[in-house]
Amino acid sequence: MRQQYDTSTPPVAFSVADAFTLRTALDALGGVRGLDTLDAACGHGGTTRMLASGGARRAVGVDNCPDRIRRARESGGETEGAEVEYVLVDDAAAMPELGPFDLATAVYLFNQAHDRPALHAMFRAVRASLRPGGRLLAIVPNPGAFPYADWSPYGISVVERSPGGDAPLLRARLETDPPVPFECREWAHADFAEAAADAGFATVSWQPTRTPPACEIRDETYWARYRTAPVGSLMNCVA
């Protein structure tokens, strides 16, 4: 699902809501000025650049795709003097020593874990990169929507749900031009919380998706319908 930040111009609606949710959460926490920040599964660097432009002292994006890292490095953008770095990693569960960091973000990273050991390893890797008291803000999918919710007007369609393994496998596509197929696991929020606690996070809390102000293209009726069954939620973990 990371691809939604990479392929859409303009970005599809659910990714706009995710970015707004993350940005408002950071604002509520006092922003990122002067913090050392990590963006796990950075894609083309949109969230990394947001952290840098918010005044982070250091903004490091990691991803396992060489092309995404290359494009992130080429994107540039205003950084207000922040130290910005993009690092290619083979596996989010085995990140090299890059920290310590005060804050980590992860947008649709943890649903890529193919089994429970991998899920727990991802959380441990992020926790190991944080200072004591550091924070993880993660956008994670909401389970149980398929086949009841229709997300196609918001940029994503789930076409199949296959039970099995530690969590059902979802086959879906991003409604971009052209459409982009992808797969992920339908982990329950309790699974994410269990993995976070096992990794050593002291507290785990949840925040619902927030949607941006209505405009001519996407009015309040459009967003109100989305809020009844949004794609993701914000997971807030403190080390």
CSV table of C-alpha atoms in Angstrom, one decimal:
chain,number,residue,atom,x,y,z
A,1,MET,CA,0.0,0.0,0.0
A,2,ARG,CA,3.0,2.3,0.2
A,3,GLN,CA,2.6,2.8,-3.6
A,4,GLN,CA,-0.3,5.1,-3.1
A,5,TYR,CA,2.2,7.9,-2.3
A,6,ASP,CA,4.3,7.0,-5.4
A,7,THR,CA,1.9,6.7,-8.3
A,8,SER,CA,-0.9,9.3,-7.9
A,9,THR,CA,-0.9,12.8,-9.3
A,10,PRO,CA,-2.8,14.2,-7.5
A,11,PRO,CA,-2.7,11.7,-4.7
A,12,VAL,CA,-5.8,9.5,-4.2
A,13,ALA,CA,-8.2,10.5,-1.5
A,14,PHE,CA,-7.4,8.0,1.2
A,15,SER,CA,-3.7,8.9,1.1
A,16,VAL,CA,-4.7,12.6,1.4
A,17,ALA,CA,-6.6,11.7,4.5
A,18,ASP,CA,-3.7,9.7,5.9
A,19,ALA,CA,-1.3,12.5,5.4
A,20,PHE,CA,-3.7,15.0,7.0
A,21,THR,CA,-4.1,12.6,10.0
A,22,LEU,CA,-0.4,12.3,10.5
A,23,ARG,CA,0.3,16.0,10.1
A,24,THR,CA,-2.4,17.0,12.6
A,25,ALA,CA,-1.2,14.4,15.1
A,26,LEU,CA,2.4,15.8,14.8
A,27,ASP,CA,1.1,19.4,15.3
A,28,ALA,CA,-0.9,18.3,18.4
A,29,LEU,CA,2.3,16.8,19.8
A,30,GLY,CA,4.2,20.1,19.3
A,31,GLY,CA,5.7,19.4,15.9
A,32,VAL,CA,9.1,18.0,15.0
A,33,ARG,CA,11.4,21.0,15.3
A,34,GLY,CA,14.8,20.0,16.5
A,35,LEU,CA,14.0,16.2,16.6
A,36,ASP,CA,15.8,13.3,15.0
A,37,THR,CA,13.2,11.5,12.9
A,38,LEU,CA,13.0,8.2,11.0
A,39,ASP,CA,10.5,7.4,8.3
A,40,ALA,CA,10.2,3.7,7.9
A,41,ALA,CA,9.0,2.5,4.4
A,42,CYS,CA,9.6,6.0,3.1
A,43,GLY,CA,8.6,5.3,-0.5
A,44,HIS,CA,9.4,8.4,-2.6
A,45,GLY,CA,10.0,10.4,0.5
A,46,GLY,CA,6.8,12.4,1.0
A,47,THR,CA,6.6,11.9,4.7
A,48,THR,CA,10.4,12.3,5.1
A,49,ARG,CA,10.2,15.6,3.4
A,50,MET,CA,7.2,16.6,5.6
A,51,LEU,CA,9.3,15.9,8.7
A,52,ALA,CA,12.3,17.9,7.3
A,53,SER,CA,10.2,20.8,6.3
A,54,GLY,CA,8.6,20.8,9.8
A,55,GLY,CA,12.0,21.6,11.2
A,56,ALA,CA,13.4,18.2,12.2
A,57,ARG,CA,17.1,18.3,12.9
A,58,ARG,CA,17.6,15.0,11.1
A,59,ALA,CA,15.1,13.2,8.8
A,60,VAL,CA,16.1,9.7,7.6
A,61,GLY,CA,13.9,7.7,5.2
A,62,VAL,CA,14.4,3.9,4.7
A,63,ASP,CA,12.9,1.7,2.1
A,64,ASN,CA,13.7,-1.7,0.5
A,65,CYS,CA,13.2,-0.6,-3.1
A,66,PRO,CA,16.2,0.9,-4.9
A,67,ASP,CA,14.0,2.9,-7.4
A,68,ARG,CA,12.0,4.5,-4.6
A,69,ILE,CA,15.1,5.5,-2.8
A,70,ARG,CA,16.6,6.9,-6.0
A,71,ARG,CA,13.5,9.0,-6.7
A,72,ALA,CA,13.3,10.1,-3.1
A,73,ARG,CA,16.9,11.4,-3.3
A,74,GLU,CA,16.0,13.2,-6.6
A,75,SER,CA,12.9,14.9,-5.2
A,76,GLY,CA,14.6,17.5,-3.1
A,77,GLY,CA,12.2,20.0,-1.5
A,78,GLU,CA,12.4,22.5,1.3
A,79,THR,CA,14.1,21.2,4.3
A,80,GLU,CA,14.8,24.2,6.5
A,81,GLY,CA,18.4,23.1,7.0
A,82,ALA,CA,17.5,19.6,8.2
A,83,GLU,CA,19.9,16.7,7.6
A,84,VAL,CA,18.0,14.5,5.1
A,85,GLU,CA,19.2,11.0,4.3
A,86,TYR,CA,17.6,8.1,2.4
A,87,VAL,CA,18.9,4.6,3.1
A,88,LEU,CA,18.2,1.4,1.2
A,89,VAL,CA,17.5,-1.6,3.6
A,90,ASP,CA,16.9,-5.2,2.6
A,91,ASP,CA,14.3,-5.7,5.3
A,92,ALA,CA,12.5,-3.4,7.7
A,93,ALA,CA,12.9,-6.0,10.4
A,94,ALA,CA,16.7,-5.8,10.2
A,95,MET,CA,17.4,-2.1,9.9
A,96,PRO,CA,21.0,-1.0,10.4
A,97,GLU,CA,22.0,1.2,13.3
A,98,LEU,CA,20.9,4.6,12.1
A,99,GLY,CA,19.6,6.3,15.3
A,100,PRO,CA,18.9,7.0,17.9
A,101,PHE,CA,15.7,8.9,16.9
A,102,ASP,CA,13.1,10.9,18.9
A,103,LEU,CA,10.3,10.0,16.5
A,104,ALA,CA,9.5,7.3,13.9
A,105,THR,CA,6.7,7.3,11.3
A,106,ALA,CA,5.5,4.2,9.4
A,107,VAL,CA,2.8,4.6,6.8
A,108,TYR,CA,1.4,1.1,5.8
A,109,LEU,CA,4.6,-0.7,6.8
A,110,PHE,CA,3.4,-3.2,9.3
A,111,ASN,CA,0.6,-4.8,7.2
A,112,GLN,CA,3.4,-6.0,4.9
A,113,ALA,CA,4.5,-8.5,7.5
A,114,HIS,CA,3.9,-12.0,6.0
A,115,ASP,CA,3.6,-13.7,9.4
A,116,ARG,CA,3.6,-13.0,13.1
A,117,PRO,CA,7.3,-13.4,13.7
A,118,ALA,CA,8.0,-10.9,10.9
A,119,LEU,CA,5.4,-8.5,12.4
A,120,HIS,CA,7.0,-8.6,15.8
A,121,ALA,CA,10.5,-8.2,14.3
A,122,MET,CA,9.4,-5.0,12.4
A,123,PHE,CA,8.2,-3.4,15.7
A,124,ARG,CA,11.4,-4.5,17.5
A,125,ALA,CA,13.5,-2.9,14.8
A,126,VAL,CA,11.7,0.4,15.0
A,127,ARG,CA,11.7,0.4,18.8
A,128,ALA,CA,15.5,-0.3,18.8
A,129,SER,CA,16.0,2.8,16.8
A,130,LEU,CA,14.2,5.1,19.3
A,131,ARG,CA,15.5,6.9,22.3
A,132,PRO,CA,13.8,6.2,25.7
A,133,GLY,CA,10.5,8.1,25.5
A,134,GLY,CA,10.6,8.2,21.7
A,135,ARG,CA,7.4,7.9,19.7
A,136,LEU,CA,6.1,5.9,16.8
A,137,LEU,CA,3.3,7.2,14.7
A,138,ALA,CA,2.0,4.5,12.3
A,139,ILE,CA,-0.8,4.5,9.8
A,140,VAL,CA,-2.2,0.9,9.7
A,141,PRO,CA,-5.2,-0.5,7.9
A,142,ASN,CA,-8.5,-1.1,9.5
A,143,PRO,CA,-9.5,-4.8,9.3
A,144,GLY,CA,-12.9,-6.2,8.5
A,145,ALA,CA,-14.0,-3.7,5.9
A,146,PHE,CA,-14.0,-6.1,2.9
A,147,PRO,CA,-16.6,-6.8,1.4
A,148,TYR,CA,-18.7,-4.4,3.3
A,149,ALA,CA,-17.0,-1.1,2.6
A,150,ASP,CA,-16.6,0.3,-0.9
A,151,TRP,CA,-13.3,2.2,-1.0
A,152,SER,CA,-13.1,2.6,-4.8
A,153,PRO,CA,-14.3,6.3,-4.7
A,154,TYR,CA,-11.3,6.9,-2.4
A,155,GLY,CA,-8.6,5.3,-4.5
A,156,ILE,CA,-8.5,1.6,-3.5
A,157,SER,CA,-10.4,-1.6,-4.2
A,158,VAL,CA,-10.1,-4.9,-2.4
A,159,VAL,CA,-10.8,-7.8,-4.8
A,160,GLU,CA,-10.2,-10.9,-2.7
A,161,ARG,CA,-9.7,-12.0,0.9
A,162,SER,CA,-8.0,-15.3,1.4
A,163,PRO,CA,-8.0,-16.8,4.9
A,164,GLY,CA,-4.9,-18.6,6.0
A,165,GLY,CA,-1.6,-18.1,7.8
A,166,ASP,CA,-1.4,-15.8,10.7
A,167,ALA,CA,-3.6,-13.2,9.1
A,168,PRO,CA,-5.8,-13.2,5.9
A,169,LEU,CA,-4.2,-12.2,2.7
A,170,LEU,CA,-5.9,-9.2,0.9
A,171,ARG,CA,-5.5,-8.8,-2.9
A,172,ALA,CA,-6.3,-5.3,-3.9
A,173,ARG,CA,-5.4,-2.5,-6.3
A,174,LEU,CA,-4.9,1.2,-6.2
A,175,GLU,CA,-7.3,3.0,-8.5
A,176,THR,CA,-4.7,5.0,-10.2
A,177,ASP,CA,-3.9,5.4,-13.9
A,178,PRO,CA,-2.9,2.7,-14.6
A,179,PRO,CA,-4.2,0.7,-11.6
A,180,VAL,CA,-1.6,-0.8,-9.3
A,181,PRO,CA,-2.2,-4.3,-7.8
A,182,PHE,CA,-0.8,-5.1,-4.4
A,183,GLU,CA,-1.1,-7.6,-1.6
A,184,CYS,CA,-1.0,-7.2,2.2
A,185,ARG,CA,-2.1,-9.0,5.3
A,186,GLU,CA,-5.2,-8.1,7.2
A,187,TRP,CA,-3.8,-7.9,10.7
A,188,ALA,CA,-6.1,-7.0,13.6
A,189,HIS,CA,-5.3,-3.9,15.6
A,190,ALA,CA,-4.9,-6.2,18.6
A,191,ASP,CA,-2.1,-7.9,16.6
A,192,PHE,CA,-0.3,-4.6,16.1
A,193,ALA,CA,-0.7,-3.6,19.7
A,194,GLU,CA,0.6,-7.0,20.9
A,195,ALA,CA,3.7,-6.7,18.7
A,196,ALA,CA,4.3,-3.1,19.9
A,197,ALA,CA,4.1,-4.2,23.6
A,198,ASP,CA,6.4,-7.2,22.9
A,199,ALA,CA,8.9,-4.8,21.3
A,200,GLY,CA,9.0,-2.7,24.5
A,201,PHE,CA,6.7,0.2,23.8
A,202,ALA,CA,5.2,1.3,27.1
A,203,THR,CA,1.9,2.7,25.8
A,204,VAL,CA,-0.2,2.1,22.7
A,205,SER,CA,-3.2,4.3,21.7
A,206,TRP,CA,-5.3,4.8,18.6
A,207,GLN,CA,-6.7,7.8,16.8
A,208,PRO,CA,-9.3,7.8,14.1
A,209,THR,CA,-8.6,9.1,10.6
A,210,ARG,CA,-9.0,12.8,10.2
A,211,THR,CA,-10.1,14.3,6.8
A,212,PRO,CA,-9.0,17.6,5.3
A,213,PRO,CA,-11.3,20.5,4.9
A,214,ALA,CA,-14.0,20.2,2.2
A,215,CYS,CA,-13.3,21.7,-1.2
A,216,GLU,CA,-14.9,21.9,-4.6
A,217,ILE,CA,-13.5,18.5,-5.6
A,218,ARG,CA,-14.2,16.7,-2.3
A,219,ASP,CA,-17.1,18.1,-0.3
A,220,GLU,CA,-18.1,17.3,3.2
A,221,THR,CA,-20.6,14.7,2.1
A,222,TYR,CA,-17.8,12.9,0.3
A,223,TRP,CA,-15.5,12.9,3.4
A,224,ALA,CA,-18.4,12.1,5.9
A,225,ARG,CA,-19.0,8.9,4.0
A,226,TYR,CA,-15.3,8.0,4.1
A,227,ARG,CA,-15.1,8.6,7.8
A,228,THR,CA,-17.8,5.9,8.4
A,229,ALA,CA,-15.3,3.2,7.2
A,230,PRO,CA,-11.8,4.7,6.6
A,231,VAL,CA,-8.9,2.7,5.1
A,232,GLY,CA,-6.6,3.3,8.0
A,233,SER,CA,-6.1,4.5,11.6
A,234,LEU,CA,-3.3,6.2,13.4
A,235,MET,CA,-1.4,4.0,16.0
A,236,ASN,CA,0.5,6.1,18.6
A,237,CYS,CA,3.2,4.2,20.5
A,238,VAL,CA,5.6,5.6,23.2
A,239,ALA,CA,8.8,3.8,24.1
